[in-house]
C-alpha cells in the first residue's frame, strides 16, 4: 500500500488549495507503471494551465474526484517504482508532464524515446503532453542540468519555434519586435533566439522588473508598461495577455503594428482579440519537421538549447523547496505574481 498526496486547486478560484491524502491499493494492470514524482519546476506557465484549464483541457490530464477542483500539471522528472513492463523497470527515470501529486499511474506504450501514456482520459488531449522521455535514451539529458530542464525545457521549445516563425516570415517586414512580459522565461528565451538577427528587440515589463530585464542584456530597449514605444514598423509578441497593453500599442502604432501574436497570459486574463493571432507551436513544429527532417530539427534545437542553458544559469538563481506544503507556498507566490524573476522555483517531491 502506497500513501499518496495530491494538491488540488479550486477551478474557479486558483488561490484555494488543499492537500489531499489517500492510499494507492489497486494492483497495476497490464502495461501500467507507477511513477513517483521527484523533481519539478513551477512558473507562470503552470498558472496559465489553470487559467485556461477548461478551454484547452488542462484539467483533464490528471483527473480528481474532488468536486469543483483540479490538479495543475507540472513538468519534471519521476522515477518508476512499480512496473508491469520489462522495458521500464523500477529505477527508470523519466521526464514529462506530471501532476501536483506524489504518484502517478500511467498506461505506457513504448516509443524509441520512452513511452506514451495511453490512459483513456488522455486519448484526445494534445499528444505532446502525453509523451515521456526515459533519461537514458535522451541525448539532451544531463544530470547536472536537471534544474534547468524542469524550468526551461517546456518553455524554450516555444521560444525557439516562435523566434523561428517570425524570422522565417522575415519579421513580416518589420525591423522591431516588441515583447511583453519581457521578464518571463519564455519571452527572454525568445529574445535570446532573436539576438543578432538584425531586428531591434524592445521588452515591455512591470516597473519593478525593468532592472532585471535590462540586466539580461537580451533586449535593445526595456520599457515599463506605461512608457510609449517608438512609432516604427513592429511585430508584437504578447506574453502578458493584457488587453490594456494591446490596446495602447495598437493605438500608438496603428498600421505600423504589422503583426500581433499572442503566446501567453501572465496577467491571467484571456483577452481574445481579432487583431491578435494565436501562436500555435505544433504548426511551426510540423513545418520545420517537413523542411529539416526530425534529425535536422533536433540538431538545430539542440544547438539553440545549449547556447541558452549556458547563459540561463547566470540569469536566474534557483530556489529549492520540498514537499506538498512548500509546493503550495510556491504556487501561491507564482500565482500572485510575487515571485521575483531573478529566482526560479524547483520543488522536490
Ligand atoms: N503558447 C505556448 O505554447 C506557450 C508555451 C510556454 C509558455 N507560454 C506562456 O508564456 C507565459 C510566460 O510563462 P513563463 O513560465 O515563461 O513565465 P515566468 O518566467 O514565470 O514569468 C514571470 C513573469 O510573468 C509576469 N507575471 C507573473 N505573474 C503575474 C501576475 N500575477 N500578474 C502580473 N504579471 C505576472 C511578470 O512579468 P512582467 O512583469 O514582465 O509582465 C513575471 O516576471 C505564460 O502565460 C505561459 O503560459 C505559452
mmCIF file of C-alpha atoms and ligand atoms in Angstrom:
data_model
loop_
_atom_site.group_PDB
_atom_site.id
_atom_site.type_symbol
_atom_site.label_atom_id
_atom_site.label_comp_id
_atom_site.label_asym_id
_atom_site.label_seq_id
_atom_site.Cartn_x
_atom_site.Cartn_y
_atom_site.Cartn_z
ATOM 1 C CA UNK A 1 0.000 0.000 0.000
ATOM 2 C CA UNK A 2 1.414 3.384 -1.019
ATOM 3 C CA UNK A 3 0.471 6.686 0.588
ATOM 4 C CA UNK A 4 -0.108 9.424 -1.926
ATOM 5 C CA UNK A 5 -0.576 13.157 -1.531
ATOM 6 C CA UNK A 6 -2.173 15.412 -4.131
ATOM 7 C CA UNK A 7 -2.523 19.193 -4.213
ATOM 8 C CA UNK A 8 -5.912 20.171 -5.636
ATOM 9 C CA UNK A 9 -6.883 23.686 -6.709
ATOM 10 C CA UNK A 10 -10.350 25.208 -6.875
ATOM 11 C CA UNK A 11 -11.003 25.554 -10.595
ATOM 12 C CA UNK A 12 -12.912 28.817 -10.131
ATOM 13 C CA UNK A 13 -10.544 30.331 -7.574
ATOM 14 C CA UNK A 14 -6.955 29.253 -8.095
ATOM 15 C CA UNK A 15 -5.907 30.710 -4.722
ATOM 16 C CA UNK A 16 -7.879 27.970 -2.894
ATOM 17 C CA UNK A 17 -5.803 24.831 -2.475
ATOM 18 C CA UNK A 18 -5.921 21.694 -0.372
ATOM 19 C CA UNK A 19 -3.522 18.801 0.157
ATOM 20 C CA UNK A 20 -5.413 15.501 -0.098
ATOM 21 C CA UNK A 21 -4.044 12.172 1.148
ATOM 22 C CA UNK A 22 -5.082 8.695 0.015
ATOM 23 C CA UNK A 23 -3.721 5.166 -0.315
ATOM 24 C CA UNK A 24 -2.918 3.511 -3.631
ATOM 25 C CA UNK A 25 -4.193 -0.001 -3.144
ATOM 26 C CA UNK A 26 -5.110 -1.234 -6.642
ATOM 27 C CA UNK A 27 -2.828 -3.726 -8.393
ATOM 28 C CA UNK A 28 -1.253 -2.413 -11.592
ATOM 29 C CA UNK A 29 -2.984 -3.633 -14.742
ATOM 30 C CA UNK A 30 -1.260 -4.705 -17.965
ATOM 31 C CA UNK A 31 1.138 -2.043 -19.279
ATOM 32 C CA UNK A 32 0.642 0.118 -16.217
ATOM 33 C CA UNK A 33 3.576 1.736 -14.479
ATOM 34 C CA UNK A 34 3.633 3.567 -11.145
ATOM 35 C CA UNK A 35 5.736 6.731 -11.123
ATOM 36 C CA UNK A 36 6.991 8.530 -8.035
ATOM 37 C CA UNK A 37 7.221 12.228 -8.907
ATOM 38 C CA UNK A 38 10.662 13.504 -7.994
ATOM 39 C CA UNK A 39 11.661 16.967 -9.203
ATOM 40 C CA UNK A 40 9.557 19.649 -10.931
ATOM 41 C CA UNK A 41 9.589 23.332 -11.861
ATOM 42 C CA UNK A 42 6.782 25.838 -11.379
ATOM 43 C CA UNK A 43 6.440 29.089 -13.377
ATOM 44 C CA UNK A 44 3.674 31.363 -14.680
ATOM 45 C CA UNK A 45 3.170 28.832 -17.481
ATOM 46 C CA UNK A 46 1.668 26.403 -14.945
ATOM 47 C CA UNK A 47 -0.672 29.142 -13.726
ATOM 48 C CA UNK A 48 -1.820 29.591 -17.328
ATOM 49 C CA UNK A 49 -2.747 25.885 -17.376
ATOM 50 C CA UNK A 50 -5.194 26.692 -14.578
ATOM 51 C CA UNK A 51 -6.457 29.977 -16.070
ATOM 52 C CA UNK A 52 -7.399 28.308 -19.374
ATOM 53 C CA UNK A 53 -7.838 24.817 -17.930
ATOM 54 C CA UNK A 54 -11.346 24.370 -19.280
ATOM 55 C CA UNK A 55 -10.629 25.896 -22.677
ATOM 56 C CA UNK A 56 -7.661 23.686 -23.593
ATOM 57 C CA UNK A 57 -8.442 20.683 -21.401
ATOM 58 C CA UNK A 58 -5.563 21.009 -18.941
ATOM 59 C CA UNK A 59 -7.763 19.830 -16.060
ATOM 60 C CA UNK A 60 -8.322 16.528 -17.822
ATOM 61 C CA UNK A 61 -4.727 15.261 -17.721
ATOM 62 C CA UNK A 62 -4.812 14.340 -14.037
ATOM 63 C CA UNK A 63 -8.457 13.930 -13.025
ATOM 64 C CA UNK A 64 -9.520 14.140 -9.400
ATOM 65 C CA UNK A 65 -12.795 13.152 -7.780
ATOM 66 C CA UNK A 66 -12.644 16.269 -5.585
ATOM 67 C CA UNK A 67 -15.756 18.241 -6.603
ATOM 68 C CA UNK A 68 -15.048 21.522 -8.470
ATOM 69 C CA UNK A 69 -11.323 21.131 -8.106
ATOM 70 C CA UNK A 70 -8.457 20.125 -10.374
ATOM 71 C CA UNK A 71 -4.811 19.134 -10.448
ATOM 72 C CA UNK A 72 -2.338 21.532 -12.071
ATOM 73 C CA UNK A 73 0.166 19.902 -14.458
ATOM 74 C CA UNK A 74 3.893 20.471 -13.970
ATOM 75 C CA UNK A 75 6.945 19.474 -15.999
ATOM 76 C CA UNK A 76 9.637 17.421 -14.375
ATOM 77 C CA UNK A 77 11.233 14.101 -13.518
ATOM 78 C CA UNK A 78 9.731 10.991 -11.985
ATOM 79 C CA UNK A 79 11.068 7.526 -11.162
ATOM 80 C CA UNK A 80 9.419 4.209 -11.924
ATOM 81 C CA UNK A 81 8.659 2.491 -8.609
ATOM 82 C CA UNK A 82 6.479 -0.396 -9.845
ATOM 83 C CA UNK A 83 6.103 -1.695 -13.350
ATOM 84 C CA UNK A 84 4.411 -4.325 -15.446
ATOM 85 C CA UNK A 85 6.820 -3.697 -18.342
ATOM 86 C CA UNK A 86 10.333 -5.162 -18.524
ATOM 87 C CA UNK A 87 11.482 -2.209 -20.610
ATOM 88 C CA UNK A 88 10.580 0.214 -17.798
ATOM 89 C CA UNK A 89 11.959 -1.385 -14.652
ATOM 90 C CA UNK A 90 11.873 0.212 -11.210
ATOM 91 C CA UNK A 91 14.515 2.926 -11.014
ATOM 92 C CA UNK A 92 13.949 4.199 -14.587
ATOM 93 C CA UNK A 93 13.981 7.996 -14.532
ATOM 94 C CA UNK A 94 11.641 9.782 -16.922
ATOM 95 C CA UNK A 95 10.873 13.377 -17.905
ATOM 96 C CA UNK A 96 7.428 14.651 -18.836
ATOM 97 C CA UNK A 97 4.091 16.088 -17.783
ATOM 98 C CA UNK A 98 3.308 15.341 -14.140
ATOM 99 C CA UNK A 99 0.612 16.113 -11.587
ATOM 100 C CA UNK A 100 0.918 18.093 -8.361
ATOM 101 C CA UNK A 101 0.954 14.727 -6.646
ATOM 102 C CA UNK A 102 3.487 12.334 -5.199
ATOM 103 C CA UNK A 103 2.472 9.472 -7.541
ATOM 104 C CA UNK A 104 1.044 8.858 -10.995
ATOM 105 C CA UNK A 105 -0.080 5.642 -12.674
ATOM 106 C CA UNK A 106 0.384 5.645 -16.453
ATOM 107 C CA UNK A 107 -0.571 3.085 -19.110
ATOM 108 C CA UNK A 108 2.648 3.019 -21.082
ATOM 109 C CA UNK A 109 3.029 2.337 -24.778
ATOM 110 C CA UNK A 110 6.732 2.131 -25.522
ATOM 111 C CA UNK A 111 8.400 4.506 -28.005
ATOM 112 C CA UNK A 112 12.039 4.842 -29.076
ATOM 113 C CA UNK A 113 12.471 7.743 -26.639
ATOM 114 C CA UNK A 114 10.421 6.367 -23.733
ATOM 115 C CA UNK A 115 6.673 5.904 -23.700
ATOM 116 C CA UNK A 116 3.302 7.498 -24.309
ATOM 117 C CA UNK A 117 0.593 7.432 -21.622
ATOM 118 C CA UNK A 118 -2.387 5.841 -23.384
ATOM 119 C CA UNK A 119 -4.798 6.203 -20.445
ATOM 120 C CA UNK A 120 -8.344 6.677 -21.811
ATOM 121 C CA UNK A 121 -8.819 10.109 -20.252
ATOM 122 C CA UNK A 122 -5.749 11.443 -22.084
ATOM 123 C CA UNK A 123 -6.540 9.959 -25.504
ATOM 124 C CA UNK A 124 -7.923 13.121 -27.125
ATOM 125 C CA UNK A 125 -5.548 15.570 -25.406
ATOM 126 C CA UNK A 126 -2.584 17.079 -27.313
ATOM 127 C CA UNK A 127 -0.010 14.332 -27.932
ATOM 128 C CA UNK A 128 2.941 16.481 -26.947
ATOM 129 C CA UNK A 129 1.836 16.292 -23.297
ATOM 130 C CA UNK A 130 1.400 12.511 -23.297
ATOM 131 C CA UNK A 131 4.988 11.605 -24.233
ATOM 132 C CA UNK A 132 7.589 10.741 -21.605
ATOM 133 C CA UNK A 133 11.323 10.560 -22.208
ATOM 134 C CA UNK A 134 13.477 7.970 -20.480
ATOM 135 C CA UNK A 135 16.531 9.953 -19.415
ATOM 136 C CA UNK A 136 18.997 7.265 -20.525
ATOM 137 C CA UNK A 137 17.560 7.489 -24.087
ATOM 138 C CA UNK A 138 17.602 11.285 -24.216
ATOM 139 C CA UNK A 139 20.741 12.786 -25.808
ATOM 140 C CA UNK A 140 19.895 16.204 -24.324
ATOM 141 C CA UNK A 141 19.718 14.878 -20.730
ATOM 142 C CA UNK A 142 22.434 15.939 -18.323
ATOM 143 C CA UNK A 143 22.031 15.035 -14.660
ATOM 144 C CA UNK A 144 23.784 18.260 -13.664
ATOM 145 C CA UNK A 145 21.221 20.301 -15.615
ATOM 146 C CA UNK A 146 18.002 18.814 -14.193
ATOM 147 C CA UNK A 147 17.011 22.159 -12.626
ATOM 148 C CA UNK A 148 17.373 23.953 -15.939
ATOM 149 C CA UNK A 149 15.497 21.186 -17.728
ATOM 150 C CA UNK A 150 12.437 21.226 -15.439
ATOM 151 C CA UNK A 151 12.250 25.008 -15.634
ATOM 152 C CA UNK A 152 13.122 25.877 -19.180
ATOM 153 C CA UNK A 153 12.746 22.897 -21.499
ATOM 154 C CA UNK A 154 8.948 23.119 -21.848
ATOM 155 C CA UNK A 155 9.230 26.882 -22.381
ATOM 156 C CA UNK A 156 12.266 27.074 -24.602
ATOM 157 C CA UNK A 157 10.773 24.895 -27.342
ATOM 158 C CA UNK A 158 8.082 27.568 -27.682
ATOM 159 C CA UNK A 159 10.721 30.342 -27.623
ATOM 160 C CA UNK A 160 12.701 28.555 -30.321
ATOM 161 C CA UNK A 161 9.718 27.863 -32.591
ATOM 162 C CA UNK A 162 8.209 31.326 -32.150
ATOM 163 C CA UNK A 163 11.512 33.066 -32.949
ATOM 164 C CA UNK A 164 11.900 30.750 -35.911
ATOM 165 C CA UNK A 165 8.410 31.546 -37.197
ATOM 166 C CA UNK A 166 8.868 35.330 -37.117
ATOM 167 C CA UNK A 167 12.350 35.126 -38.664
ATOM 168 C CA UNK A 168 11.040 32.660 -41.275
ATOM 169 C CA UNK A 169 8.457 35.297 -42.243
ATOM 170 C CA UNK A 170 11.140 37.998 -42.468
ATOM 171 C CA UNK A 171 9.602 39.651 -39.410
ATOM 172 C CA UNK A 172 6.526 40.454 -41.506
ATOM 173 C CA UNK A 173 8.506 43.332 -42.997
ATOM 174 C CA UNK A 174 9.253 44.984 -39.622
ATOM 175 C CA UNK A 175 12.638 45.506 -38.012
ATOM 176 C CA UNK A 176 11.411 45.953 -34.438
ATOM 177 C CA UNK A 177 9.968 43.229 -32.225
ATOM 178 C CA UNK A 178 8.082 44.370 -29.122
ATOM 179 C CA UNK A 179 7.774 41.676 -26.435
ATOM 180 C CA UNK A 180 5.507 41.936 -23.366
ATOM 181 C CA UNK A 181 6.122 40.198 -20.030
ATOM 182 C CA UNK A 182 9.707 40.523 -21.194
ATOM 183 C CA UNK A 183 10.945 39.284 -17.808
ATOM 184 C CA UNK A 184 9.254 35.896 -18.291
ATOM 185 C CA UNK A 185 11.405 32.916 -19.193
ATOM 186 C CA UNK A 186 9.569 32.117 -22.414
ATOM 187 C CA UNK A 187 9.832 35.762 -23.514
ATOM 188 C CA UNK A 188 13.526 36.186 -22.787
ATOM 189 C CA UNK A 189 14.224 32.780 -24.351
ATOM 190 C CA UNK A 190 12.569 34.149 -27.496
ATOM 191 C CA UNK A 191 14.662 37.320 -27.260
ATOM 192 C CA UNK A 192 17.800 35.206 -26.944
ATOM 193 C CA UNK A 193 16.868 33.308 -30.121
ATOM 194 C CA UNK A 194 16.251 36.597 -31.953
ATOM 195 C CA UNK A 195 19.543 38.241 -30.936
ATOM 196 C CA UNK A 196 21.791 39.082 -33.855
ATOM 197 C CA UNK A 197 19.037 38.552 -36.421
ATOM 198 C CA UNK A 198 19.047 42.206 -37.489
ATOM 199 C CA UNK A 199 15.971 43.301 -35.522
ATOM 200 C CA UNK A 200 15.597 45.698 -32.596
ATOM 201 C CA UNK A 201 14.184 43.980 -29.528
ATOM 202 C CA UNK A 202 12.017 46.062 -27.209
ATOM 203 C CA UNK A 203 10.950 44.474 -23.913
ATOM 204 C CA UNK A 204 7.869 45.695 -22.029
ATOM 205 C CA UNK A 205 7.614 44.768 -18.372
ATOM 206 C CA UNK A 206 6.303 45.842 -14.966
ATOM 207 C CA UNK A 207 8.179 48.782 -13.437
ATOM 208 C CA UNK A 208 9.595 46.541 -10.709
ATOM 209 C CA UNK A 209 11.027 44.135 -13.293
ATOM 210 C CA UNK A 210 12.724 46.700 -15.549
ATOM 211 C CA UNK A 211 16.087 46.373 -13.819
ATOM 212 C CA UNK A 212 16.152 42.570 -14.007
ATOM 213 C CA UNK A 213 15.004 42.560 -17.636
ATOM 214 C CA UNK A 214 17.575 45.180 -18.691
ATOM 215 C CA UNK A 215 20.264 43.238 -16.845
ATOM 216 C CA UNK A 216 19.671 40.190 -19.036
ATOM 217 C CA UNK A 217 21.334 42.099 -21.862
ATOM 218 C CA UNK A 218 18.987 40.489 -24.379
ATOM 219 C CA UNK A 219 16.765 43.438 -25.299
ATOM 220 C CA UNK A 220 17.963 46.607 -27.024
ATOM 221 C CA UNK A 221 15.450 48.622 -25.003
ATOM 222 C CA UNK A 222 13.434 47.740 -21.905
ATOM 223 C CA UNK A 223 10.430 49.889 -21.038
ATOM 224 C CA UNK A 224 7.840 49.810 -18.250
ATOM 225 C CA UNK A 225 4.307 49.073 -19.462
ATOM 226 C CA UNK A 226 3.215 52.721 -19.274
ATOM 227 C CA UNK A 227 6.048 54.058 -21.467
ATOM 228 C CA UNK A 228 5.499 54.832 -25.161
ATOM 229 C CA UNK A 229 7.260 52.731 -27.781
ATOM 230 C CA UNK A 230 8.797 54.358 -30.868
ATOM 231 C CA UNK A 231 6.460 54.566 -33.836
ATOM 232 C CA UNK A 232 8.027 52.284 -36.430
ATOM 233 C CA UNK A 233 7.006 49.075 -38.173
ATOM 234 C CA UNK A 234 6.828 46.494 -35.393
ATOM 235 C CA UNK A 235 5.803 42.950 -34.584
ATOM 236 C CA UNK A 236 4.181 42.408 -31.181
ATOM 237 C CA UNK A 237 4.820 39.163 -29.294
ATOM 238 C CA UNK A 238 2.396 39.142 -26.388
ATOM 239 C CA UNK A 239 3.179 37.006 -23.348
ATOM 240 C CA UNK A 240 1.113 39.108 -20.924
ATOM 241 C CA UNK A 241 -2.371 38.709 -22.412
ATOM 242 C CA UNK A 242 -3.093 42.261 -21.224
ATOM 243 C CA UNK A 243 -5.866 43.892 -23.252
ATOM 244 C CA UNK A 244 -4.709 47.327 -21.999
ATOM 245 C CA UNK A 245 -1.160 46.845 -23.257
ATOM 246 C CA UNK A 246 -2.514 45.552 -26.587
ATOM 247 C CA UNK A 247 -4.906 48.488 -26.984
ATOM 248 C CA UNK A 248 -2.191 51.044 -26.149
ATOM 249 C CA UNK A 249 0.170 49.519 -28.704
ATOM 250 C CA UNK A 250 -2.460 49.393 -31.449
ATOM 251 C CA UNK A 251 -3.490 52.998 -30.728
ATOM 252 C CA UNK A 252 0.091 54.223 -30.822
ATOM 253 C CA UNK A 253 1.440 52.208 -33.733
ATOM 254 C CA UNK A 254 -1.665 51.961 -35.917
ATOM 255 C CA UNK A 255 -0.745 50.432 -39.272
ATOM 256 C CA UNK A 256 2.896 50.218 -38.137
ATOM 257 C CA UNK A 257 1.885 47.315 -35.927
ATOM 258 C CA UNK A 258 2.288 44.835 -38.749
ATOM 259 C CA UNK A 259 1.734 41.643 -36.762
ATOM 260 C CA UNK A 260 0.293 40.908 -33.330
ATOM 261 C CA UNK A 261 0.948 37.409 -31.998
ATOM 262 C CA UNK A 262 -0.458 36.120 -28.721
ATOM 263 C CA UNK A 263 1.537 33.484 -26.853
ATOM 264 C CA UNK A 264 0.811 33.810 -23.148
ATOM 265 C CA UNK A 265 -1.299 35.411 -20.467
ATOM 266 C CA UNK A 266 0.867 36.037 -17.439
ATOM 267 C CA UNK A 267 -1.634 38.719 -16.384
ATOM 268 C CA UNK A 268 -4.158 35.878 -16.067
ATOM 269 C CA UNK A 269 -6.987 37.198 -18.215
ATOM 270 C CA UNK A 270 -7.620 35.690 -21.608
ATOM 271 C CA UNK A 271 -8.060 38.667 -23.943
ATOM 272 C CA UNK A 272 -9.218 37.271 -27.239
ATOM 273 C CA UNK A 273 -8.913 39.982 -29.845
ATOM 274 C CA UNK A 274 -9.350 39.510 -33.597
ATOM 275 C CA UNK A 275 -6.286 41.711 -34.184
ATOM 276 C CA UNK A 276 -4.109 39.130 -32.497
ATOM 277 C CA UNK A 277 -3.122 35.766 -33.941
ATOM 278 C CA UNK A 278 -2.639 32.878 -31.521
ATOM 279 C CA UNK A 279 0.760 31.209 -31.767
ATOM 280 C CA UNK A 280 0.319 27.502 -32.247
ATOM 281 C CA UNK A 281 3.708 25.862 -31.686
ATOM 282 C CA UNK A 282 2.771 22.434 -33.178
ATOM 283 C CA UNK A 283 2.118 24.092 -36.562
ATOM 284 C CA UNK A 284 5.638 25.541 -36.797
ATOM 285 C CA UNK A 285 6.969 22.244 -35.446
ATOM 286 C CA UNK A 286 5.231 20.390 -38.285
ATOM 287 C CA UNK A 287 6.519 22.855 -40.862
ATOM 288 C CA UNK A 288 10.114 22.584 -39.679
ATOM 289 C CA UNK A 289 9.947 18.815 -39.388
ATOM 290 C CA UNK A 290 8.934 18.786 -43.064
ATOM 291 C CA UNK A 291 11.649 21.325 -44.020
ATOM 292 C CA UNK A 292 14.543 19.942 -41.996
ATOM 293 C CA UNK A 293 13.528 16.407 -41.055
ATOM 294 C CA UNK A 294 13.299 15.288 -37.435
ATOM 295 C CA UNK A 295 17.057 14.994 -37.086
ATOM 296 C CA UNK A 296 17.688 18.414 -38.619
ATOM 297 C CA UNK A 297 15.158 19.977 -36.277
ATOM 298 C CA UNK A 298 16.613 18.166 -33.251
ATOM 299 C CA UNK A 299 20.101 19.311 -34.191
ATOM 300 C CA UNK A 300 19.069 22.961 -34.576
ATOM 301 C CA UNK A 301 17.039 22.881 -31.377
ATOM 302 C CA UNK A 302 19.947 21.209 -29.566
ATOM 303 C CA UNK A 303 22.338 23.976 -30.642
ATOM 304 C CA UNK A 304 19.904 26.691 -29.526
ATOM 305 C CA UNK A 305 19.170 24.880 -26.233
ATOM 306 C CA UNK A 306 22.858 24.501 -25.368
ATOM 307 C CA UNK A 307 23.509 28.159 -26.119
ATOM 308 C CA UNK A 308 20.518 29.119 -23.940
ATOM 309 C CA UNK A 309 21.319 26.891 -20.958
ATOM 310 C CA UNK A 310 24.952 28.038 -20.986
ATOM 311 C CA UNK A 311 23.668 31.520 -20.165
ATOM 312 C CA UNK A 312 20.423 30.852 -18.302
ATOM 313 C CA UNK A 313 22.068 29.624 -15.103
ATOM 314 C CA UNK A 314 23.683 33.051 -14.764
ATOM 315 C CA UNK A 315 20.455 34.967 -15.317
ATOM 316 C CA UNK A 316 18.164 33.275 -12.815
ATOM 317 C CA UNK A 317 19.032 31.699 -9.477
ATOM 318 C CA UNK A 318 17.291 28.551 -8.230
ATOM 319 C CA UNK A 319 15.162 28.460 -5.075
ATOM 320 C CA UNK A 320 14.685 24.901 -3.790
ATOM 321 C CA UNK A 321 11.606 23.644 -1.993
ATOM 322 C CA UNK A 322 10.296 20.269 -0.931
ATOM 323 C CA UNK A 323 7.021 18.542 -0.149
ATOM 324 C CA UNK A 324 3.366 19.464 -0.641
ATOM 325 C CA UNK A 325 3.207 22.406 1.764
ATOM 326 C CA UNK A 326 6.147 24.201 0.182
ATOM 327 C CA UNK A 327 4.705 23.368 -3.239
ATOM 328 C CA UNK A 328 1.518 25.175 -2.200
ATOM 329 C CA UNK A 329 3.572 28.180 -0.989
ATOM 330 C CA UNK A 330 5.361 28.368 -4.346
ATOM 331 C CA UNK A 331 2.037 28.054 -6.204
ATOM 332 C CA UNK A 332 0.561 30.981 -4.244
ATOM 333 C CA UNK A 333 3.632 33.121 -4.797
ATOM 334 C CA UNK A 334 3.797 32.455 -8.569
ATOM 335 C CA UNK A 335 0.008 32.830 -8.914
ATOM 336 C CA UNK A 336 0.024 36.218 -7.202
ATOM 337 C CA UNK A 337 2.993 37.421 -9.252
ATOM 338 C CA UNK A 338 5.059 37.834 -6.095
ATOM 339 C CA UNK A 339 7.878 35.714 -7.455
ATOM 340 C CA UNK A 340 10.943 37.720 -8.401
ATOM 341 C CA UNK A 341 12.070 36.986 -11.974
ATOM 342 C CA UNK A 342 15.692 36.632 -10.840
ATOM 343 C CA UNK A 343 14.734 33.456 -8.960
ATOM 344 C CA UNK A 344 13.040 30.318 -10.275
ATOM 345 C CA UNK A 345 11.423 27.641 -8.153
ATOM 346 C CA UNK A 346 12.114 23.928 -8.277
ATOM 347 C CA UNK A 347 10.384 21.521 -5.944
ATOM 348 C CA UNK A 348 11.468 18.080 -4.822
ATOM 349 C CA UNK A 349 8.520 15.839 -4.008
HETATM 350 N N1 LIG B 1 1.659 29.099 -26.237
HETATM 351 C C1 LIG B 1 2.634 28.342 -25.776
HETATM 352 O O1 LIG B 1 2.985 27.352 -26.410
HETATM 353 C C2 LIG B 1 3.372 28.720 -24.530
HETATM 354 C C3 LIG B 1 4.482 27.963 -24.114
HETATM 355 C C4 LIG B 1 5.205 28.374 -22.986
HETATM 356 C C5 LIG B 1 4.774 29.487 -22.258
HETATM 357 N N2 LIG B 1 3.669 30.172 -22.667
HETATM 358 C C6 LIG B 1 3.163 31.305 -21.894
HETATM 359 O O2 LIG B 1 4.155 32.303 -21.691
HETATM 360 C C7 LIG B 1 3.868 32.989 -20.464
HETATM 361 C C8 LIG B 1 5.145 33.090 -19.635
HETATM 362 O O3 LIG B 1 5.397 31.850 -18.991
HETATM 363 P P1 LIG B 1 6.759 31.599 -18.149
HETATM 364 O O4 LIG B 1 6.575 30.301 -17.478
HETATM 365 O O5 LIG B 1 7.900 31.862 -19.050
HETATM 366 O O6 LIG B 1 6.650 32.761 -17.056
HETATM 367 P P2 LIG B 1 7.592 33.207 -15.854
HETATM 368 O O7 LIG B 1 9.017 33.139 -16.216
HETATM 369 O O8 LIG B 1 7.171 32.557 -14.598
HETATM 370 O O9 LIG B 1 7.111 34.731 -15.851
HETATM 371 C C9 LIG B 1 7.123 35.559 -14.766
HETATM 372 C C10 LIG B 1 6.690 36.941 -15.228
HETATM 373 O O10 LIG B 1 5.316 36.959 -15.613
HETATM 374 C C11 LIG B 1 4.677 38.167 -15.173
HETATM 375 N N3 LIG B 1 3.711 37.776 -14.133
HETATM 376 C C12 LIG B 1 3.714 36.625 -13.448
HETATM 377 N N4 LIG B 1 2.674 36.554 -12.586
HETATM 378 C C13 LIG B 1 1.987 37.682 -12.736
HETATM 379 C C14 LIG B 1 0.815 38.202 -12.132
HETATM 380 N N5 LIG B 1 0.136 37.542 -11.189
HETATM 381 N N6 LIG B 1 0.406 39.420 -12.524
HETATM 382 C C15 LIG B 1 1.082 40.084 -13.475
HETATM 383 N N7 LIG B 1 2.203 39.627 -14.088
HETATM 384 C C16 LIG B 1 2.647 38.455 -13.714
HETATM 385 C C17 LIG B 1 5.806 39.031 -14.663
HETATM 386 O O11 LIG B 1 6.377 39.613 -15.849
HETATM 387 P P3 LIG B 1 6.255 41.141 -16.340
HETATM 388 O O12 LIG B 1 6.417 41.995 -15.138
HETATM 389 O O13 LIG B 1 7.431 41.235 -17.289
HETATM 390 O O14 LIG B 1 4.921 41.257 -17.022
HETATM 391 C C18 LIG B 1 6.775 37.985 -14.128
HETATM 392 O O15 LIG B 1 8.105 38.475 -14.010
HETATM 393 C C19 LIG B 1 2.762 32.192 -19.758
HETATM 394 O O16 LIG B 1 1.494 32.818 -19.916
HETATM 395 C C20 LIG B 1 2.807 30.868 -20.476
HETATM 396 O O17 LIG B 1 1.597 30.169 -20.442
HETATM 397 C C21 LIG B 1 2.962 29.799 -23.784
#
